GROMACS .gro file of C-alpha atoms in nm:
model
  193
    1MET     CA    1   9.757  14.722   7.942
    2SER     CA    2   9.599  14.455   7.733
    3ALA     CA    3   9.681  14.339   7.354
    4PRO     CA    4   9.564  14.499   7.058
    5PRO     CA    5   9.248  14.348   6.923
    6CYS     CA    6   9.390  14.257   6.555
    7CYS     CA    7   9.658  14.021   6.776
    8ALA     CA    8   9.421  13.901   7.029
    9ARG     CA    9   9.215  13.710   6.754
   10ARG     CA   10   9.471  13.564   6.639
   11LYS     CA   11   9.578  13.201   6.761
   12GLY     CA   12   9.873  13.145   6.944
   13CYS     CA   13   9.981  13.455   6.956
   14ALA     CA   14  10.223  13.575   7.225
   15SER     CA   15  10.202  13.936   7.271
   16ARG     CA   16   9.866  13.835   7.448
   17ALA     CA   17   9.927  13.902   7.853
   18GLY     CA   18  10.048  13.602   7.945
   19ALA     CA   19   9.982  13.408   7.712
   20GLN     CA   20  10.280  13.098   7.588
   21PRO     CA   21  10.305  13.006   7.215
   22ASP     CA   22  10.159  12.711   7.124
   23ALA     CA   23  10.275  12.390   7.125
   24GLY     CA   24  10.314  12.353   6.722
   25ALA     CA   25  10.544  12.671   6.754
   26ARG     CA   26  10.741  12.464   7.028
   27GLY     CA   27  10.693  12.164   6.830
   28ARG     CA   28  10.848  12.345   6.509
   29ARG     CA   29  11.108  12.553   6.664
   30LEU     CA   30  11.235  12.210   6.784
   31LYS     CA   31  11.246  12.039   6.431
   32ALA     CA   32  11.401  12.369   6.301
   33ALA     CA   33  11.675  12.287   6.551
   34HIS     CA   34  11.710  11.898   6.514
   35ILE     CA   35  11.727  12.006   6.130
   36ALA     CA   36  11.986  12.283   6.179
   37PHE     CA   37  12.196  11.969   6.433
   38LEU     CA   38  12.207  11.721   6.164
   39CYS     CA   39  12.291  11.917   5.890
   40VAL     CA   40  12.630  12.026   6.040
   41TRP     CA   41  12.697  11.638   6.195
   42CYS     CA   42  12.616  11.501   5.867
   43ALA     CA   43  12.831  11.794   5.695
   44GLY     CA   44  13.100  11.681   5.886
   45LEU     CA   45  13.094  11.320   5.894
   46VAL     CA   46  13.098  11.368   5.501
   47PHE     CA   47  13.363  11.638   5.528
   48LEU     CA   48  13.597  11.461   5.749
   49PRO     CA   49  13.755  11.175   5.557
   50GLY     CA   50  13.874  11.421   5.300
   51LEU     CA   51  14.063  11.551   5.565
   52PHE     CA   52  14.220  11.205   5.674
   53ALA     CA   53  14.295  11.184   5.283
   54GLY     CA   54  14.510  11.497   5.317
   55ARG     CA   55  14.750  11.233   5.528
   56ALA     CA   56  14.817  11.026   5.233
   57ARG     CA   57  14.997  11.313   5.084
   58GLN     CA   58  15.282  11.352   5.310
   59PRO     CA   59  15.255  11.736   5.386
   60ASP     CA   60  15.570  11.898   5.536
   61GLN     CA   61  15.558  11.845   5.932
   62PRO     CA   62  15.386  12.200   5.989
   63THR     CA   63  15.117  12.132   5.786
   64LEU     CA   64  15.071  11.824   5.886
   65MET     CA   65  15.033  11.978   6.278
   66LEU     CA   66  14.820  12.222   6.078
   67LEU     CA   67  14.580  12.026   5.921
   68TRP     CA   68  14.572  11.788   6.184
   69ARG     CA   69  14.458  12.035   6.480
   70PHE     CA   70  14.189  12.126   6.181
   71THR     CA   71  14.067  11.820   6.219
   72TRP     CA   72  14.092  11.747   6.579
   73VAL     CA   73  13.877  12.130   6.641
   74GLY     CA   74  13.676  12.056   6.410
   75TYR     CA   75  13.589  11.671   6.535
   76ARG     CA   76  13.580  11.808   6.874
   77VAL     CA   77  13.426  12.146   6.919
   78VAL     CA   78  13.227  12.133   6.627
   79LEU     CA   79  13.104  11.770   6.475
   80SER     CA   80  13.034  11.634   6.804
   81PRO     CA   81  12.889  11.899   6.934
   82ALA     CA   82  12.651  11.888   6.673
   83ALA     CA   83  12.626  11.510   6.710
   84VAL     CA   84  12.480  11.513   7.028
   85LEU     CA   85  12.276  11.817   7.030
   86ALA     CA   86  12.091  11.667   6.689
   87ILE     CA   87  12.035  11.300   6.869
   88ALA     CA   88  11.849  11.585   7.181
   89THR     CA   89  11.640  11.738   6.972
   90GLY     CA   90  11.559  11.412   6.785
   91THR     CA   91  11.483  11.225   7.074
   92GLY     CA   92  11.249  11.503   7.134
   93LEU     CA   93  11.094  11.532   6.855
   94ILE     CA   94  10.942  11.133   6.939
   95PHE     CA   95  10.813  11.289   7.213
   96ALA     CA   96  10.676  11.575   7.129
   97TYR     CA   97  10.514  11.432   6.797
   98GLN     CA   98  10.445  11.101   6.988
   99VAL     CA   99  10.582  10.921   6.695
  100PHE     CA  100  10.630  10.534   6.768
  101VAL     CA  101  10.610  10.344   6.407
  102PRO     CA  102  10.786  10.108   6.311
  103TRP     CA  103  10.993  10.289   5.988
  104LEU     CA  104  11.128  10.499   6.319
  105PHE     CA  105  11.305  10.238   6.456
  106LEU     CA  106  11.439  10.130   6.165
  107LYS     CA  107  11.518  10.527   6.155
  108LEU     CA  108  11.700  10.454   6.501
  109LEU     CA  109  11.901  10.171   6.436
  110VAL     CA  110  12.043  10.365   6.099
  111VAL     CA  111  12.125  10.681   6.343
  112GLY     CA  112  12.317  10.422   6.561
  113ALA     CA  113  12.480  10.325   6.273
  114MET     CA  114  12.556  10.705   6.216
  115VAL     CA  115  12.733  10.724   6.588
  116ALA     CA  116  12.906  10.440   6.565
  117LEU     CA  117  13.104  10.612   6.226
  118HIS     CA  118  13.138  10.941   6.409
  119MET     CA  119  13.280  10.732   6.689
  120TYR     CA  120  13.479  10.551   6.485
  121TYR     CA  121  13.615  10.908   6.305
  122GLY     CA  122  13.739  10.965   6.632
  123LEU     CA  123  13.968  10.653   6.698
  124VAL     CA  124  14.119  10.751   6.306
  125LEU     CA  125  14.246  11.098   6.419
  126ALA     CA  126  14.336  10.966   6.726
  127GLU     CA  127  14.555  10.761   6.546
  128LEU     CA  128  14.675  11.049   6.303
  129ALA     CA  129  14.809  11.219   6.594
  130GLU     CA  130  15.120  11.038   6.501
  131PRO     CA  131  15.290  11.178   6.257
  132GLU     CA  132  15.407  10.886   6.093
  133HIS     CA  133  15.064  10.760   6.073
  134CYS     CA  134  14.945  10.770   5.670
  135TYR     CA  135  14.578  10.659   5.620
  136PRO     CA  136  14.480  10.565   5.305
  137ARG     CA  137  14.265  10.700   5.041
  138TRP     CA  138  14.054  10.466   4.982
  139ARG     CA  139  13.953  10.369   5.318
  140SER     CA  140  13.868  10.781   5.322
  141ALA     CA  141  13.699  10.727   5.012
  142ALA     CA  142  13.497  10.444   5.197
  143LEU     CA  143  13.412  10.624   5.483
  144ALA     CA  144  13.275  10.897   5.283
  145VAL     CA  145  13.057  10.659   5.041
  146ALA     CA  146  12.909  10.493   5.447
  147ALA     CA  147  12.842  10.838   5.551
  148ASN     CA  148  12.689  10.940   5.241
  149LEU     CA  149  12.464  10.543   5.260
  150LEU     CA  150  12.345  10.631   5.595
  151ILE     CA  151  12.283  10.980   5.553
  152LEU     CA  152  12.080  10.851   5.233
  153GLY     CA  153  11.944  10.581   5.433
  154VAL     CA  154  11.826  10.851   5.728
  155LEU     CA  155  11.608  11.093   5.468
  156LEU     CA  156  11.434  10.768   5.269
  157LEU     CA  157  11.328  10.668   5.607
  158VAL     CA  158  11.215  10.982   5.711
  159LEU     CA  159  11.087  11.113   5.413
  160GLY     CA  160  10.961  10.790   5.273
  161LYS     CA  161  10.764  10.686   5.604
  162PRO     CA  162  10.769  10.358   5.454
  163GLU     CA  163  10.512  10.066   5.585
  164ILE     CA  164  10.647   9.864   5.722
  165GLY     CA  165  10.433   9.583   5.935
  166PRO     CA  166  10.527   9.395   6.262
  167ASP     CA  167  10.691   9.091   6.125
  168VAL     CA  168  10.982   9.235   6.037
  169PHE     CA  169  11.092   9.288   6.442
  170PRO     CA  170  11.141   8.964   6.679
  171ASP     CA  171  10.875   8.872   6.877
  172TRP     CA  172  11.069   8.990   7.265
  173LEU     CA  173  11.062   9.362   7.058
  174LEU     CA  174  10.754   9.370   7.046
  175GLN     CA  175  10.627   9.283   7.390
  176PRO     CA  176  10.692   9.517   7.646
  177GLY     CA  177  10.930   9.448   7.911
  178LYS     CA  178  11.040   9.153   7.708
  179GLY     CA  179  11.345   9.307   7.678
  180GLN     CA  180  11.412   9.351   8.118
  181GLU     CA  181  11.332   8.976   8.116
  182LEU     CA  182  11.604   8.880   7.827
  183PHE     CA  183  11.876   9.106   8.025
  184GLN     CA  184  11.788   9.001   8.398
  185SER     CA  185  11.804   8.638   8.235
  186SER     CA  186  12.150   8.664   8.071
  187LEU     CA  187  12.303   8.792   8.389
  188GLU     CA  188  12.207   8.489   8.584
  189SER     CA  189  12.341   8.302   8.332
  190MET     CA  190  12.670   8.440   8.349
  191ARG     CA  191  12.718   8.400   8.708
  192PRO     CA  192  12.949   8.188   8.857
  193ILE     CA  193  12.877   7.866   8.952
   0.00000   0.00000   0.00000
C-alpha cells in the first residue's frame, strides 16, 4: 500500500511508507513541551507566595490544614515535576538546536536562581507545616517580586538574545577543561597534611 501522491510530495510527511517525522517537527514539539512546562512552573513560582501569605490571616485549624495541604500538594505534585520537566526539555533544546552562545549561559544562571527559589519554597512549606508558624506578608510579597524578576530576566535573555562578548566571562570559563583543573587543585588543597 503506497502513500497518496499528494502526501508523498510533502516534505516531512509521516504517512509515507516507513517515513519518520522530520527533525524540525520533533524540535517544535520539544519546544512546545518546554514552554508548557515552563508556564506551569513560573505560574507556581508566582502563585505560591500568595498561599504562604494566607497563613498571616490566622485562619481556624481546619482551614489552616486545608490551605497547607493544598499548597503542599501543589508544590509536590504540580510545581516540582513541571520544574524538572521544564529543565529537562530545555536541556534537550540546547542540544537539539546546538545553541552554545554567551546569552544562554547567563540564562542558565537565572534559571539556577529560579531553582534556588523553588527549593526555598520547599523549606518555607516544611516550616509552615507547624500550625503555630506564620509567614509574614512582606516576605510573601518579596518572594513574588523575586519570582517575577527572575522570570522577566529569562524572557529578556531568550527573546532579546543580547550580544555578549567573551570578556564578560572569566578566562577559566572559556577554556575547555579548565574547570576540571580548578576542581582538582581545590581538592588537593583540602587534603590533610
